[in-house]
Amino acid sequence: MAAPREFDAIVVGAGLAGMVAAAEIADAGRTVLLLEREGEQDLGAQAWWSFGGLFMIDTPEQRRLRIRDSLELARQDWMGSAAFSRPEDHWPRRWAEAYLQFAAGEKRAWLHQMGHRLFPVVGWAERGDGKADGHGNSVPRFHITWGTGPGVVEPFARRIAQHREAGRIHLATRHAVTELISENGRIAGVRGEVLAADETERGIASNREVTGTFEHRAPAVLTATGGIGGNAQLVQSLWPDHLGTMPEDFVHGVPASVDGAAMQLAAAAGARWINADRMWHYTEGVRNWDPVWRGHGIRILPGPSSLWVDARGRRLPAPAYPGFDTTSTLRLLRATGYDHSWFVLTRKIIEKEFALSGSEQNPDLTGRDWKQVAGRVKPGAPGPVQSFLDHGEDFLQATTVPDLVEQMNALAGEDLVDATDLERIIRARDAEIANPFSKDSQVTAIHGARRYLGDKLIRTASPHRLLDPKAGPLIAVRLHVLLRKTLGGLETDLGGRVQRAGPDGGEVLPGLYAAGEASGFGGGGVHGNNALEGTFLGGCLFSGREAGRAIAADLRWEIPFHRLSQVRERGCRRSRTGIYEHAATMEAERADIYPLPTSRATARV
């Protein structure tokens, strides 16, 4: 075993939340051990692979596009989507309010001063269930990072590099934590295995060859290891009844390393894991023709025009339209008895409306290349989309409905879709296109989308008949459920302090903190039952920042770890939390929004 070392704080997981937390702790002059099971090439984890969308409220980008947003409207959308309903939602509600204030306040400026920049067109994700006080975004709020996921990670990678050079952060890669050390009712450090070096490219499964062990101690241990989306067995064990049965045929939106192991370790050490049955899985996944990880799927970010039908070719009802209501669509599709569904569209629609989630699927935005970006408004499909048309097994093309249906049934391996029925549905939809108004709610939504300049420019095709030869050929895209996020997590207060499970529930588990997806992006489930999109990366940023700052503040009153034996020798009493009595006055936890839990015991030393 490597010789034990002592640090002021240990951060487990070098994804976005862990990087933010480590940087904040080091900014306060503290020493941080940043542990990562994968190699240094995976720094940033899932955030690096992301599209880089950030939920923000009433920004200059919105105002330039004549979007009238406000904290009040965003709160209505968030609470209508979350539908908090459980006693366990106490801290998630508090986190939701704090995050909304952050997104409407300093979020943009905080990122901007670190060099982060935004693409000027704001996207409109999760357009909702059709009710003003229900699920969905009333206005476009999906702010795309100029540089996509890597552009989100870069500012914090720079901060980490500076602290490493100064000796305040020690990054230890290929270190897999297998145990949280519990002593005297608190978490006092970590033990684990050192894995063999592995230089596989980012996202590719690495080896699990053990070459040694380690043990490190610190007054504060933060877990920021992501969720469970790469662990199909764990997802299945937690799959909620209201979504029916978990599909047998699905694709993965995250690598196998996103396995929930650290969350399970925390629960075994006494942490409270809440809302574990709340999940976020997409219904517009396609198999990656050039996969990086096992079962690699890509999510289509669709505009509103594609006709969505189930495996038997039956049109989905409102609000199950492309980009409107993810969870209700998943629930509806799981009731059909089949694991796949279809988009039916035209070449004209796919050229204008299909975007693919992921930094690698958007080389123009990721590479900050304005010349390539300008190509999005020109005729023709974006390069990555064209590659899926050319090579993707889920993409089919034909000039007639019967020919298209023949291919659909061949791909499904069963004659599920009737060509006559599907053509009747398409013709009925096409009959609604002749006027600028319609009784078809999806057609009405298309007209409404084009009233927003951002959608009209690059996200919504002009209304046209699907059977118009000039718009063809016809395209069918087979869609799979894509496993992605858990919306529940380790319960935390507003400083990221993990709560204790069991009869002592409602009290802090001293020494343990959580951030990012491991904490349900804050509190154990800040999104409630539904998410508004653009909120996952933002949740990592905010929960990592708040946990890091809380650790730095708590450490000001924490007995230095190396002095514990001296304290005991003098016979001084020490609280279960290790916090001095006057810690309760610590900046009033940034006013009333961030109070210390009243249950935290204090004692003089």
XYZ file of C-alpha atoms in Angstrom:
605
model
C 0.000 0.000 0.000
C 1.151 3.526 -0.780
C 2.022 5.527 2.302
C -1.054 7.368 3.663
C -1.117 11.083 2.988
C -3.182 13.832 4.523
C -4.944 16.615 2.660
C -7.403 19.316 3.627
C -9.953 17.796 1.243
C -10.346 14.822 -1.045
C -12.468 15.117 -4.185
C -13.456 11.830 -5.786
C -14.159 12.256 -9.496
C -12.543 14.673 -11.953
C -15.637 15.401 -13.979
C -17.040 18.922 -14.194
C -18.538 19.043 -10.683
C -15.373 17.630 -9.119
C -13.161 20.048 -11.041
C -15.251 23.037 -10.000
C -15.276 21.956 -6.343
C -11.529 21.265 -6.282
C -10.773 24.658 -7.819
C -12.973 26.450 -5.295
C -11.335 24.670 -2.341
C -7.855 25.377 -3.682
C -8.798 29.023 -4.274
C -9.204 29.232 -0.499
C -5.592 28.114 -0.085
C -6.395 24.532 0.907
C -4.720 21.369 -0.347
C -6.870 19.044 -2.421
C -6.371 15.469 -3.524
C -8.340 14.994 -6.750
C -8.862 11.280 -7.416
C -9.931 9.938 -10.804
C -10.460 6.294 -11.726
C -9.770 6.923 -15.410
C -6.736 8.539 -17.006
C -5.890 12.217 -17.251
C -7.194 12.168 -20.808
C -10.705 11.788 -19.333
C -10.547 15.010 -17.331
C -13.968 16.627 -17.562
C -15.726 13.266 -18.023
C -19.222 13.546 -19.513
C -19.205 17.339 -19.652
C -16.482 17.134 -22.305
C -18.719 14.974 -24.512
C -21.749 17.214 -24.110
C -23.350 19.730 -26.452
C -22.525 22.391 -23.872
C -26.061 23.681 -23.336
C -26.651 25.871 -20.295
C -29.942 26.973 -18.763
C -29.874 30.743 -18.184
C -32.562 33.314 -17.520
C -33.036 36.787 -19.039
C -29.665 37.016 -20.746
C -28.392 39.494 -23.347
C -28.536 36.639 -25.881
C -32.241 36.166 -25.158
C -33.031 39.863 -25.227
C -31.275 40.317 -28.591
C -33.621 37.667 -29.990
C -36.662 39.404 -28.442
C -37.184 36.669 -25.859
C -38.839 38.038 -22.736
C -37.742 35.875 -19.856
C -37.801 36.402 -16.107
C -37.003 34.648 -12.863
C -40.739 34.408 -12.158
C -41.484 32.701 -15.481
C -38.532 30.346 -15.094
C -39.671 29.469 -11.562
C -43.146 28.644 -12.891
C -41.597 26.396 -15.554
C -39.193 24.688 -13.147
C -41.754 23.995 -10.434
C -44.364 22.901 -12.976
C -41.847 20.450 -14.410
C -40.399 19.231 -11.116
C -43.815 18.568 -9.527
C -42.160 18.104 -6.139
C -44.419 15.861 -4.087
C -42.413 13.893 -1.522
C -41.198 14.621 2.019
C -37.697 13.930 0.626
C -38.077 16.957 -1.636
C -37.224 19.436 1.144
C -33.614 20.008 0.089
C -34.306 19.580 -3.656
C -36.852 22.429 -3.434
C -34.308 24.639 -1.684
C -31.692 23.790 -4.307
C -34.130 24.539 -7.117
C -34.781 28.040 -5.788
C -31.078 28.688 -5.236
C -30.206 27.443 -8.724
C -32.894 29.578 -10.367
C -31.452 32.651 -8.665
C -27.980 31.634 -9.836
C -29.174 31.108 -13.436
C -30.931 34.482 -13.412
C -28.066 36.211 -11.639
C -24.320 35.675 -11.622
C -24.046 32.449 -13.635
C -23.331 34.083 -16.977
C -20.943 36.712 -15.578
C -19.125 34.149 -13.404
C -18.446 31.960 -16.426
C -17.676 34.896 -18.714
C -14.902 36.235 -16.497
C -13.216 32.819 -16.761
C -13.252 33.024 -20.563
C -16.465 31.123 -21.276
C -18.435 32.352 -24.295
C -21.882 31.628 -25.749
C -23.166 30.983 -29.261
C -25.564 33.859 -30.028
C -28.610 31.751 -30.989
C -30.496 30.430 -27.960
C -32.061 26.992 -28.367
C -35.543 25.969 -27.313
C -35.425 22.573 -25.609
C -38.221 20.718 -23.788
C -41.020 22.848 -25.197
C -43.447 21.274 -22.785
C -46.730 19.497 -22.243
C -48.994 22.290 -23.507
C -49.958 23.693 -20.095
C -48.816 27.105 -18.872
C -48.172 25.788 -15.375
C -47.012 22.338 -16.478
C -43.778 20.872 -17.767
C -41.466 22.617 -20.203
C -39.708 25.837 -21.111
C -42.093 28.655 -21.986
C -39.290 30.398 -23.893
C -35.901 29.432 -25.376
C -33.288 29.139 -22.592
C -30.800 26.596 -23.991
C -27.594 28.634 -24.254
C -25.021 26.757 -26.331
C -21.405 27.113 -25.277
C -19.070 28.384 -27.979
C -16.812 25.340 -27.974
C -19.567 22.957 -26.746
C -18.590 20.615 -23.895
C -14.834 21.237 -24.122
C -15.608 24.955 -23.918
C -17.362 24.383 -20.593
C -14.514 22.271 -19.219
C -11.623 24.505 -20.340
C -11.935 27.318 -17.751
C -11.838 24.831 -14.904
C -9.074 22.760 -16.470
C -6.995 25.949 -16.522
C -7.759 26.624 -12.870
C -6.881 23.038 -11.941
C -3.585 23.295 -13.865
C -2.652 26.509 -12.056
C -3.367 24.987 -8.654
C -1.433 21.846 -9.538
C 1.569 23.952 -10.462
C 1.256 25.814 -7.162
C 1.031 22.532 -5.246
C -2.476 23.054 -3.916
C -4.112 20.326 -6.032
C -2.644 16.866 -6.439
C -4.304 14.917 -9.280
C -4.081 11.149 -8.884
C -5.481 9.321 -11.918
C -6.103 5.575 -12.166
C -7.122 5.629 -8.498
C -10.391 3.783 -7.844
C -11.960 4.450 -4.448
C -13.370 1.239 -2.960
C -14.117 2.385 0.611
C -14.980 5.493 2.563
C -13.166 5.463 5.882
C -15.610 5.941 8.741
C -14.282 6.790 12.194
C -16.157 8.025 15.242
C -19.290 8.678 13.240
C -17.665 10.730 10.485
C -16.067 10.141 7.103
C -12.341 10.558 7.578
C -10.828 9.529 4.256
C -10.781 6.982 1.455
C -9.174 3.676 0.575
C -8.870 2.185 -2.839
C -6.958 0.488 -5.606
C -4.307 1.866 -7.927
C -5.023 0.691 -11.455
C -2.502 -0.008 -14.174
C -1.746 2.850 -16.542
C -4.015 2.937 -19.564
C -3.639 5.401 -22.422
C -6.807 4.474 -24.297
C -8.566 7.425 -25.821
C -11.166 9.411 -23.907
C -14.381 7.474 -23.245
C -13.026 4.051 -24.239
C -13.272 1.432 -21.478
C -9.981 1.192 -19.600
C -8.413 -1.804 -17.886
C -9.139 -2.711 -14.264
C -5.771 -4.308 -13.494
C -4.858 -3.565 -9.873
C -1.224 -2.664 -9.237
C -1.477 -1.434 -5.650
C -3.630 0.106 -2.961
C -3.879 3.513 -1.316
C -5.286 5.235 1.740
C -5.672 8.975 2.199
C -7.329 11.010 4.926
C -8.864 14.453 5.102
C -11.463 16.322 7.159
C -13.629 16.654 4.029
C -14.369 14.066 1.340
C -16.483 15.045 -1.670
C -17.922 12.524 -4.107
C -18.559 13.812 -7.619
C -18.509 10.651 -9.683
C -21.627 11.079 -11.801
C -24.699 8.898 -11.895
C -25.692 5.385 -12.896
C -26.517 5.669 -16.628
C -23.694 3.339 -17.727
C -24.775 0.558 -15.356
C -27.779 -1.079 -17.019
C -28.247 -3.557 -14.178
C -28.476 -0.803 -11.589
C -30.773 1.259 -13.815
C -33.048 -1.759 -14.185
C -33.152 -2.371 -10.432
C -34.274 1.218 -9.852
C -36.531 1.605 -12.907
C -39.814 3.227 -11.760
C -43.161 1.466 -12.163
C -44.793 4.508 -13.761
C -42.523 4.098 -16.793
C -43.593 0.502 -17.356
C -40.791 -1.965 -17.978
C -37.250 -1.047 -18.909
C -36.559 -1.718 -22.613
C -34.455 -4.744 -23.459
C -33.014 -3.029 -26.531
C -31.485 0.357 -25.721
C -28.382 2.452 -26.305
C -25.999 4.053 -23.842
C -25.511 7.807 -23.658
C -22.601 7.463 -21.220
C -19.632 5.083 -20.886
C -19.684 2.031 -18.628
C -17.545 3.931 -16.097
C -20.649 5.934 -15.113
C -21.724 3.074 -12.870
C -22.946 4.569 -9.590
C -20.205 2.804 -7.599
C -19.327 5.821 -5.457
C -22.988 6.494 -4.669
C -23.328 2.920 -3.465
C -20.182 3.296 -1.334
C -21.613 6.436 0.234
C -24.908 4.704 0.964
C -23.005 1.814 2.565
C -21.165 4.349 4.747
C -24.430 5.794 6.050
C -25.371 8.417 3.446
C -28.985 8.908 2.425
C -29.693 8.262 -1.263
C -33.119 9.641 -2.174
C -35.350 9.728 -5.259
C -33.385 6.869 -6.812
C -36.368 6.022 -9.021
C -36.335 9.425 -10.730
C -34.525 9.110 -14.040
C -34.005 10.942 -17.310
C -33.638 8.780 -20.399
C -34.125 10.037 -23.934
C -36.432 8.528 -26.535
C -34.593 9.854 -29.625
C -31.447 7.730 -29.437
C -29.763 6.220 -32.506
C -26.898 3.738 -32.674
C -23.610 5.476 -33.294
C -22.157 4.197 -36.557
C -18.691 5.061 -35.204
C -18.974 4.122 -31.496
C -16.564 5.120 -28.753
C -17.976 3.138 -25.838
C -20.070 -0.001 -25.488
C -23.563 0.402 -26.949
C -22.760 4.020 -27.797
C -25.880 5.953 -28.701
C -26.324 9.516 -29.924
C -29.351 11.604 -29.110
C -31.051 13.488 -31.907
C -31.826 17.076 -30.917
C -34.892 17.413 -33.123
C -36.773 20.376 -34.422
C -40.562 20.158 -34.213
C -41.516 18.923 -37.699
C -40.819 15.171 -37.866
C -43.841 12.867 -37.720
C -43.372 10.575 -34.709
C -44.953 7.132 -34.922
C -44.669 4.086 -32.709
C -43.288 0.699 -33.769
C -46.597 -0.135 -35.482
C -46.721 3.143 -37.388
C -49.342 4.841 -35.211
C -48.891 8.574 -34.714
C -48.009 9.628 -31.191
C -50.464 12.029 -29.518
C -49.676 15.391 -27.934
C -47.435 16.247 -26.158
C -45.292 13.465 -27.637
C -43.836 15.644 -30.373
C -40.114 15.956 -31.133
C -38.418 18.047 -28.452
C -41.485 18.648 -26.293
C -41.868 16.322 -23.285
C -39.256 13.617 -22.796
C -40.671 11.778 -19.794
C -44.280 11.607 -20.926
C -43.125 10.385 -24.347
C -40.998 7.692 -22.706
C -43.969 6.631 -20.577
C -46.214 6.458 -23.634
C -43.732 4.464 -25.701
C -43.081 1.969 -22.906
C -46.803 1.169 -22.993
C -46.706 0.161 -26.678
C -44.998 -3.167 -26.055
C -42.045 -2.355 -28.324
C -38.616 -0.889 -27.648
C -38.367 1.354 -30.712
C -40.290 4.093 -32.481
C -39.797 6.091 -35.699
C -39.361 9.596 -37.016
C -40.795 9.966 -40.523
C -39.570 13.094 -42.280
C -38.098 14.537 -45.457
C -34.644 15.482 -46.638
C -35.680 19.117 -46.235
C -36.496 18.562 -42.552
C -33.348 16.609 -41.708
C -31.146 19.269 -43.325
C -32.645 22.058 -41.223
C -33.804 20.430 -38.014
C -31.507 17.576 -37.051
C -28.749 18.340 -34.607
C -26.858 15.572 -32.838
C -25.975 15.853 -29.189
C -22.304 15.732 -28.324
C -19.180 17.766 -28.841
C -17.802 15.323 -31.425
C -21.020 15.584 -33.463
C -20.749 19.369 -33.781
C -17.236 20.085 -35.094
C -18.171 23.616 -36.186
C -19.289 24.719 -32.728
C -16.686 22.637 -30.897
C -13.917 23.993 -33.114
C -15.256 27.551 -32.873
C -15.309 27.779 -36.659
C -17.679 30.516 -37.836
C -17.208 29.543 -41.483
C -18.473 26.030 -40.762
C -21.301 27.378 -38.606
C -22.465 29.534 -41.517
C -22.954 26.330 -43.467
C -25.892 25.458 -41.211
C -28.090 27.969 -43.009
C -27.087 26.701 -46.439
C -28.756 23.793 -48.274
C -27.532 20.355 -47.340
C -27.278 18.337 -44.175
C -24.498 19.061 -41.664
C -21.546 16.718 -42.106
C -22.202 14.545 -39.017
C -25.888 14.186 -39.939
C -24.953 13.216 -43.488
C -22.589 10.604 -42.069
C -25.477 9.018 -40.198
C -27.573 9.094 -43.365
C -24.757 7.358 -45.191
C -23.648 4.871 -42.518
C -26.167 4.764 -39.654
C -28.108 1.513 -39.429
C -31.175 3.367 -38.117
C -31.495 5.744 -41.105
C -33.595 4.729 -44.112
C -34.488 6.579 -47.339
C -37.045 5.991 -50.073
C -39.092 7.894 -52.626
C -42.462 6.331 -51.741
C -44.213 5.319 -48.536
C -44.521 1.626 -49.520
C -40.794 1.424 -50.259
C -39.971 3.165 -46.984
C -42.258 0.873 -44.976
C -40.710 -2.187 -46.590
C -37.306 -1.062 -45.292
C -38.733 -0.210 -41.860
C -40.219 -3.650 -41.451
C -37.048 -5.332 -42.699
C -34.957 -3.418 -40.149
C -37.391 -4.278 -37.348
C -37.417 -7.913 -38.417
C -41.206 -7.992 -38.343
C -44.043 -6.617 -40.479
C -45.284 -4.136 -37.892
C -46.079 -1.089 -40.045
C -48.845 -1.098 -42.645
C -47.943 1.091 -45.625
C -51.546 2.043 -46.388
C -52.217 3.144 -42.803
C -48.998 5.152 -42.557
C -49.643 6.890 -45.891
C -53.155 7.802 -44.704
C -51.670 9.396 -41.556
C -49.117 11.316 -43.608
C -51.726 12.592 -46.072
C -53.977 13.750 -43.239
C -51.068 15.673 -41.755
C -50.142 17.090 -45.176
C -53.666 18.402 -45.690
C -53.121 20.752 -42.731
C -50.091 22.449 -44.329
C -51.894 24.544 -46.952
C -52.837 27.281 -44.449
C -50.865 29.296 -41.856
C -53.219 27.870 -39.216
C -54.395 24.373 -38.388
C -56.345 22.204 -35.985
C -53.356 19.818 -35.885
C -51.503 20.874 -32.731
C -48.106 19.802 -34.063
C -48.571 21.858 -37.226
C -49.649 24.792 -35.053
C -46.478 24.280 -33.000
C -44.368 24.368 -36.162
C -45.883 27.706 -37.173
C -45.320 28.978 -33.630
C -41.693 27.869 -33.624
C -40.965 29.809 -36.809
C -42.159 32.996 -35.136
C -38.967 32.738 -33.068
C -36.040 34.015 -35.131
C -33.579 31.440 -33.799
C -35.795 28.549 -34.868
C -36.605 30.109 -38.212
C -32.922 30.593 -39.029
C -31.428 27.232 -38.128
C -33.884 24.902 -36.349
C -37.305 24.701 -38.038
C -37.920 23.873 -41.681
C -40.551 25.853 -43.534
C -43.868 23.944 -43.401
C -44.271 21.578 -46.326
C -46.002 18.361 -47.285
C -44.045 15.229 -46.381
C -45.103 13.775 -49.720
C -43.865 16.762 -51.700
C -41.277 15.288 -54.112
C -39.307 18.542 -54.003
C -38.713 18.040 -50.265
C -37.703 14.381 -50.577
C -36.658 11.756 -50.425
C -38.657 10.398 -47.499
C -36.604 9.371 -44.483
C -37.389 7.092 -41.555
C -35.186 7.052 -38.472
C -35.515 4.211 -35.971
C -35.317 5.555 -32.427
C -34.147 3.778 -29.281
C -34.324 4.636 -25.605
C -30.972 6.172 -24.652
C -29.954 5.655 -21.021
C -28.521 8.864 -19.620
C -29.200 10.460 -16.215
C -30.434 9.747 -12.742
C -32.380 12.666 -11.291
C -32.073 11.414 -7.704
C -28.924 11.235 -5.637
C -27.255 11.666 -2.281
C -29.298 14.050 -0.160
C -27.381 17.230 0.631
C -28.026 20.554 2.264
C -27.252 23.748 0.369
C -23.558 23.392 1.104
C -23.363 19.923 -0.427
C -23.121 18.301 3.028
C -24.467 14.769 2.726
C -27.325 13.805 5.028
C -27.304 10.732 7.209
C -29.595 7.794 6.455
C -31.659 5.779 8.922
C -33.076 6.966 12.234
C -30.620 9.864 12.231
C -32.036 11.141 8.930
C -32.126 14.911 8.785
C -28.627 15.183 10.234
C -25.368 15.705 8.405
C -23.036 12.753 7.887
C -19.903 14.594 9.029
C -17.007 14.810 6.632
C -18.917 13.745 3.505
C -20.033 16.071 0.705
C -21.503 15.435 -2.752
C -21.923 17.391 -5.987
C -23.042 16.917 -9.560
C -25.134 13.970 -10.650
C -24.097 12.008 -7.550
C -26.166 14.522 -5.564
C -29.004 14.593 -8.074
C -27.287 17.826 -9.224
C -28.012 19.200 -5.768
C -30.008 18.153 -2.737
C -30.709 14.651 -3.993
C -33.003 15.663 -6.842
C -33.131 19.343 -7.813
C -35.074 18.542 -10.992
C -37.866 16.675 -9.272
C -39.697 14.473 -11.760
C -38.684 16.304 -14.952
C -35.834 18.398 -16.255
C -35.870 21.481 -18.442
C -32.674 20.713 -20.400
C -29.557 22.798 -20.241
C -29.808 22.128 -16.515
C -27.436 19.179 -16.187
C -24.153 20.962 -16.877
C -25.419 23.964 -14.934
C -26.254 21.674 -12.040
C -22.691 20.340 -12.052
C -21.324 23.875 -12.087
C -23.560 25.157 -9.305
C -23.486 22.142 -6.996
C -19.718 21.809 -7.422
C -19.203 25.487 -6.681
C -21.425 25.488 -3.609
C -19.943 22.292 -2.195
C -16.406 23.548 -2.789
C -17.118 26.855 -1.103
C -18.880 25.140 1.805
C -15.893 22.845 2.323
C -13.515 25.810 2.269
C -15.703 27.632 4.779
C -16.126 24.594 7.027
C -12.387 23.986 7.004
C -11.823 27.409 8.507
C -13.368 26.049 11.683
C -12.299 22.425 11.271
C -9.607 21.019 13.561
C -6.585 20.348 11.336
C -6.433 16.614 10.771
C -2.862 16.227 11.972
C -3.806 17.890 15.305
C -6.544 15.461 16.294
C -4.198 13.375 18.441
C -2.998 16.529 20.218
C -6.575 17.566 20.896
C -7.411 14.166 22.343
C -4.278 14.233 24.517
C -5.373 17.550 26.021
C -8.725 16.012 26.807
C -10.663 18.554 24.765
C -14.123 17.598 23.579
C -14.806 17.574 19.861
C -18.169 17.632 18.168
C -19.355 14.863 15.860
C -18.930 17.233 12.943
C -15.578 18.681 13.939
C -16.984 22.204 13.590
C -16.268 24.898 16.142
C -19.193 26.461 17.911
C -18.892 29.745 16.073
C -19.184 28.026 12.687
C -22.929 28.644 12.881
C -22.220 32.334 12.326
C -20.126 31.645 9.232
C -21.326 34.356 6.862
C -24.872 33.220 7.712
C -24.252 30.720 4.905
C -24.592 33.550 2.372
C -27.769 34.911 3.895
C -30.921 32.895 4.377
C -30.624 31.016 1.090
C -27.754 28.898 2.397
C -28.328 28.140 6.111
C -26.452 25.509 8.053
C -28.776 22.682 9.119
C -29.961 23.344 12.665
C -29.239 19.704 13.473
C -25.476 20.139 13.176
C -23.993 19.719 16.618
C -21.320 22.143 17.811
C -18.912 22.157 20.723
C -16.035 24.220 22.007
C -12.539 22.855 21.761
